[in-house]
PDB file of C-alpha atoms in Angstrom:
ATOM      1  CA  MET A   1       0.000   0.000   0.000  1.00  0.00           C
ATOM      2  CA  VAL A   2       1.390   3.347  -1.009  1.00  0.00           C
ATOM      3  CA  LEU A   3      -0.035   6.566   0.352  1.00  0.00           C
ATOM      4  CA  ASN A   4       1.118   9.080  -2.220  1.00  0.00           C
ATOM      5  CA  ARG A   5      -1.955  11.300  -2.714  1.00  0.00           C
ATOM      6  CA  ASN A   6      -5.063  12.522  -0.964  1.00  0.00           C
ATOM      7  CA  PRO A   7      -8.395  10.863  -1.747  1.00  0.00           C
ATOM      8  CA  GLU A   8     -10.297  12.417  -4.635  1.00  0.00           C
ATOM      9  CA  ASN A   9     -13.671  10.984  -3.610  1.00  0.00           C
ATOM     10  CA  TYR A  10     -13.847  10.689   0.168  1.00  0.00           C
ATOM     11  CA  ALA A  11     -17.051   8.614   0.233  1.00  0.00           C
ATOM     12  CA  GLU A  12     -15.729   6.027  -2.234  1.00  0.00           C
ATOM     13  CA  GLN A  13     -12.073   5.944  -1.241  1.00  0.00           C
ATOM     14  CA  VAL A  14     -12.198   6.360   2.541  1.00  0.00           C
ATOM     15  CA  GLU A  15     -15.662   5.606   3.890  1.00  0.00           C
ATOM     16  CA  LYS A  16     -15.846   2.279   2.042  1.00  0.00           C
ATOM     17  CA  LEU A  17     -12.396   1.020   3.029  1.00  0.00           C
ATOM     18  CA  ALA A  18     -12.495  -2.311   4.811  1.00  0.00           C
ATOM     19  CA  PHE A  19      -9.335  -2.689   6.890  1.00  0.00           C
ATOM     20  CA  ALA A  20      -9.517  -5.951   8.800  1.00  0.00           C
ATOM     21  CA  PRO A  21      -7.290  -8.956   9.483  1.00  0.00           C
ATOM     22  CA  ALA A  22      -9.711 -11.045   7.410  1.00  0.00           C
ATOM     23  CA  ASN A  23      -8.881  -9.122   4.224  1.00  0.00           C
ATOM     24  CA  LEU A  24      -5.882 -11.140   3.126  1.00  0.00           C
ATOM     25  CA  VAL A  25      -4.133 -11.061  -0.211  1.00  0.00           C
ATOM     26  CA  GLU A  26      -5.175 -14.125  -2.199  1.00  0.00           C
ATOM     27  CA  GLY A  27      -2.805 -16.995  -1.548  1.00  0.00           C
ATOM     28  CA  LEU A  28      -2.101 -16.066   2.089  1.00  0.00           C
ATOM     29  CA  GLU A  29      -3.657 -17.813   5.060  1.00  0.00           C
ATOM     30  CA  PHE A  30      -3.936 -17.150   8.781  1.00  0.00           C
ATOM     31  CA  SER A  31      -1.587 -18.601  11.355  1.00  0.00           C
ATOM     32  CA  ASP A  32      -3.002 -20.833  14.099  1.00  0.00           C
ATOM     33  CA  ASP A  33      -3.296 -17.863  16.457  1.00  0.00           C
ATOM     34  CA  LYS A  34      -6.753 -18.180  18.016  1.00  0.00           C
ATOM     35  CA  MET A  35      -7.049 -14.469  18.750  1.00  0.00           C
ATOM     36  CA  LEU A  36      -6.250 -13.561  15.140  1.00  0.00           C
ATOM     37  CA  GLN A  37      -8.750 -16.097  13.820  1.00  0.00           C
ATOM     38  CA  GLY A  38     -11.450 -14.794  16.146  1.00  0.00           C
ATOM     39  CA  ARG A  39     -10.805 -11.194  15.176  1.00  0.00           C
ATOM     40  CA  ALA A  40     -10.798 -12.087  11.498  1.00  0.00           C
ATOM     41  CA  PHE A  41     -14.311 -13.481  11.835  1.00  0.00           C
ATOM     42  CA  VAL A  42     -15.663 -10.622  13.934  1.00  0.00           C
ATOM     43  CA  TYR A  43     -14.118  -7.854  11.817  1.00  0.00           C
ATOM     44  CA  SER A  44     -15.284  -9.339   8.514  1.00  0.00           C
ATOM     45  CA  ASP A  45     -18.765  -9.714   9.998  1.00  0.00           C
ATOM     46  CA  ALA A  46     -18.676  -6.031  10.956  1.00  0.00           C
ATOM     47  CA  GLN A  47     -17.542  -5.119   7.420  1.00  0.00           C
ATOM     48  CA  ARG A  48     -20.480  -7.069   5.959  1.00  0.00           C
ATOM     49  CA  HIS A  49     -22.858  -5.199   8.233  1.00  0.00           C
ATOM     50  CA  ARG A  50     -21.334  -1.786   7.495  1.00  0.00           C
ATOM     51  CA  LEU A  51     -20.659  -2.089   3.750  1.00  0.00           C
ATOM     52  CA  GLY A  52     -22.847  -4.967   2.579  1.00  0.00           C
ATOM     53  CA  PRO A  53     -22.176  -8.605   1.672  1.00  0.00           C
ATOM     54  CA  ASP A  54     -20.065  -7.780  -1.393  1.00  0.00           C
ATOM     55  CA  PHE A  55     -17.688  -5.402   0.402  1.00  0.00           C
ATOM     56  CA  ARG A  56     -14.685  -7.171  -1.141  1.00  0.00           C
ATOM     57  CA  ASN A  57     -15.958  -6.228  -4.614  1.00  0.00           C
ATOM     58  CA  ILE A  58     -16.090  -2.499  -3.899  1.00  0.00           C
ATOM     59  CA  PRO A  59     -13.342  -1.028  -6.132  1.00  0.00           C
ATOM     60  CA  ILE A  60     -11.305   0.408  -3.243  1.00  0.00           C
ATOM     61  CA  ASN A  61     -11.224  -3.028  -1.537  1.00  0.00           C
ATOM     62  CA  LYS A  62     -10.501  -5.117  -4.637  1.00  0.00           C
ATOM     63  CA  GLN A  63      -7.101  -6.674  -4.983  1.00  0.00           C
ATOM     64  CA  GLN A  64      -5.155  -5.026  -7.790  1.00  0.00           C
ATOM     65  CA  ASN A  65      -2.992  -6.661 -10.449  1.00  0.00           C
ATOM     66  CA  PHE A  66      -3.533 -10.218  -9.284  1.00  0.00           C
ATOM     67  CA  SER A  67      -4.384 -12.978 -11.720  1.00  0.00           C
ATOM     68  CA  PRO A  68      -3.077 -16.359 -10.552  1.00  0.00           C
ATOM     69  CA  LYS A  69      -4.509 -18.169 -13.587  1.00  0.00           C
ATOM     70  CA  SER A  70      -2.027 -16.404 -15.834  1.00  0.00           C
ATOM     71  CA  MET A  71       1.067 -16.777 -13.652  1.00  0.00           C
ATOM     72  CA  VAL A  72       3.822 -18.831 -15.222  1.00  0.00           C
ATOM     73  CA  SER A  73       5.454 -21.404 -12.967  1.00  0.00           C
ATOM     74  CA  SER A  74       8.795 -22.955 -13.771  1.00  0.00           C
ATOM     75  CA  GLY A  75       7.926 -25.989 -11.671  1.00  0.00           C
ATOM     76  CA  ASN A  76      11.181 -25.686  -9.733  1.00  0.00           C
ATOM     77  CA  GLY A  77       9.739 -24.337  -6.508  1.00  0.00           C
ATOM     78  CA  ARG A  78      11.093 -25.233  -3.096  1.00  0.00           C
ATOM     79  CA  TYR A  79      10.030 -28.524  -1.591  1.00  0.00           C
ATOM     80  CA  VAL A  80       8.708 -27.995   1.905  1.00  0.00           C
ATOM     81  CA  ALA A  81       8.151 -30.858   4.313  1.00  0.00           C
ATOM     82  CA  GLY A  82       7.202 -30.981   7.923  1.00  0.00           C
ATOM     83  CA  GLU A  83       4.679 -32.116  10.436  1.00  0.00           C
ATOM     84  CA  ILE A  84       1.657 -29.961  11.115  1.00  0.00           C
ATOM     85  CA  MET A  85       0.295 -30.164  14.612  1.00  0.00           C
ATOM     86  CA  ARG A  86      -1.748 -28.110  17.001  1.00  0.00           C
ATOM     87  CA  SER A  87      -0.642 -27.696  20.555  1.00  0.00           C
ATOM     88  CA  GLU A  88      -1.878 -25.698  23.487  1.00  0.00           C
ATOM     89  CA  ILE A  89       0.350 -23.040  24.972  1.00  0.00           C
ATOM     90  CA  GLU A  90       1.440 -24.619  28.246  1.00  0.00           C
ATOM     91  CA  GLU A  91       1.693 -21.421  30.229  1.00  0.00           C
ATOM     92  CA  PRO A  92      -0.113 -18.628  28.406  1.00  0.00           C
ATOM     93  CA  ASP A  93       1.181 -15.187  29.274  1.00  0.00           C
ATOM     94  CA  ASP A  94      -1.581 -12.690  28.647  1.00  0.00           C
ATOM     95  CA  PHE A  95      -0.107  -9.783  30.585  1.00  0.00           C
ATOM     96  CA  THR A  96       3.624  -9.294  29.924  1.00  0.00           C
ATOM     97  CA  GLN A  97       3.117  -7.592  26.574  1.00  0.00           C
ATOM     98  CA  ALA A  98       0.566  -5.181  28.050  1.00  0.00           C
ATOM     99  CA  GLY A  99       2.942  -4.330  30.897  1.00  0.00           C
ATOM    100  CA  GLU A 100       5.817  -3.732  28.499  1.00  0.00           C
ATOM    101  CA  LYS A 101       3.611  -1.467  26.403  1.00  0.00           C
ATOM    102  CA  TYR A 102       2.667   0.547  29.489  1.00  0.00           C
ATOM    103  CA  GLU A 103       6.318   0.867  30.523  1.00  0.00           C
ATOM    104  CA  SER A 104       7.242   2.053  27.017  1.00  0.00           C
ATOM    105  CA  LEU A 105       4.801   4.979  27.163  1.00  0.00           C
ATOM    106  CA  SER A 106       6.000   8.493  27.839  1.00  0.00           C
ATOM    107  CA  THR A 107       5.129  10.111  31.168  1.00  0.00           C
ATOM    108  CA  LEU A 108       2.263  11.952  29.485  1.00  0.00           C
ATOM    109  CA  GLY A 109       1.112   8.754  27.772  1.00  0.00           C
ATOM    110  CA  LYS A 110       1.025   6.915  31.109  1.00  0.00           C
ATOM    111  CA  LYS A 111      -0.893   9.778  32.702  1.00  0.00           C
ATOM    112  CA  ASN A 112      -3.441   9.851  29.871  1.00  0.00           C
ATOM    113  CA  LEU A 113      -3.908   6.074  29.972  1.00  0.00           C
ATOM    114  CA  VAL A 114      -4.489   6.095  33.722  1.00  0.00           C
ATOM    115  CA  GLU A 115      -6.972   8.967  33.429  1.00  0.00           C
ATOM    116  CA  ASN A 116      -8.878   7.177  30.659  1.00  0.00           C
ATOM    117  CA  ILE A 117      -9.070   3.915  32.603  1.00  0.00           C
ATOM    118  CA  VAL A 118     -10.099   5.686  35.803  1.00  0.00           C
ATOM    119  CA  SER A 119     -12.794   7.757  34.076  1.00  0.00           C
ATOM    120  CA  GLY A 120     -14.466   4.597  32.811  1.00  0.00           C
ATOM    121  CA  LEU A 121     -13.812   2.405  35.816  1.00  0.00           C
ATOM    122  CA  VAL A 122     -14.922   4.825  38.512  1.00  0.00           C
ATOM    123  CA  HIS A 123     -18.574   4.285  37.554  1.00  0.00           C
ATOM    124  CA  ALA A 124     -18.298   0.481  37.522  1.00  0.00           C
ATOM    125  CA  LYS A 125     -19.355  -1.807  40.359  1.00  0.00           C
ATOM    126  CA  GLY A 126     -16.729  -2.616  42.979  1.00  0.00           C
ATOM    127  CA  GLU A 127     -16.526  -6.231  41.822  1.00  0.00           C
ATOM    128  CA  THR A 128     -15.763  -5.119  38.268  1.00  0.00           C
ATOM    129  CA  GLN A 129     -13.169  -2.640  39.522  1.00  0.00           C
ATOM    130  CA  ASN A 130     -11.455  -5.418  41.482  1.00  0.00           C
ATOM    131  CA  ILE A 131     -11.315  -7.707  38.443  1.00  0.00           C
ATOM    132  CA  VAL A 132      -9.815  -4.959  36.281  1.00  0.00           C
ATOM    133  CA  LEU A 133      -7.329  -4.003  38.993  1.00  0.00           C
ATOM    134  CA  ARG A 134      -6.211  -7.651  39.335  1.00  0.00           C
ATOM    135  CA  HIS A 135      -5.593  -7.805  35.597  1.00  0.00           C
ATOM    136  CA  LEU A 136      -3.740  -4.494  35.638  1.00  0.00           C
ATOM    137  CA  GLN A 137      -1.656  -5.762  38.576  1.00  0.00           C
ATOM    138  CA  MET A 138      -0.566  -8.769  36.520  1.00  0.00           C
ATOM    139  CA  ALA A 139       0.408  -6.491  33.622  1.00  0.00           C
ATOM    140  CA  SER A 140       2.061  -3.712  35.620  1.00  0.00           C
ATOM    141  CA  PRO A 141       1.899  -3.180  39.383  1.00  0.00           C
ATOM    142  CA  ALA A 142       2.694   0.514  38.841  1.00  0.00           C
ATOM    143  CA  LEU A 143      -0.283   0.904  36.503  1.00  0.00           C
ATOM    144  CA  ALA A 144      -2.612  -0.892  38.914  1.00  0.00           C
ATOM    145  CA  LYS A 145      -1.475   1.323  41.783  1.00  0.00           C
ATOM    146  CA  ARG A 146      -1.985   4.526  39.793  1.00  0.00           C
ATOM    147  CA  VAL A 147      -5.450   3.416  38.661  1.00  0.00           C
ATOM    148  CA  TRP A 148      -6.400   2.425  42.225  1.00  0.00           C
ATOM    149  CA  ASN A 149      -5.246   5.809  43.539  1.00  0.00           C
ATOM    150  CA  GLY A 150      -7.181   7.519  40.760  1.00  0.00           C
ATOM    151  CA  ILE A 151     -10.385   5.662  41.650  1.00  0.00           C
ATOM    152  CA  LYS A 152      -9.986   6.549  45.332  1.00  0.00           C
ATOM    153  CA  THR A 153      -9.499  10.251  44.615  1.00  0.00           C
ATOM    154  CA  PHE A 154     -12.098  10.625  41.845  1.00  0.00           C
TER     155      PHE A 154
END
């Protein structure tokens, strides 16, 4: 994708864009990542609702310059062998990446994130606040503490 000019027709070129993990270039497939597969389904369902069932045929969403029926193959491609298997992640880590993201934010970014979380969480039930705070604690104890202090002083 090259962004080298402004849209000429905003309604056709921006409003009808369908960015989603499900919109893959023909010939590519998803990995076995369950989160990606779930999002691909949900996002494409949302695109169908927003743009209609033929959203992939809208000119701005159509794949350009792709015609696999006319591609010439020398027949000397790489031979790939291996065993395909599915396996569960033994110890899933759902929080480290979130904590690292928080730690990578600037001071202002951290402040804004805390304020946004607090503004939504302050109106939630205590049980919901506790669940969110436990999850934040697993991601970043510093973030959980700042959110807790923000809730107390709101």
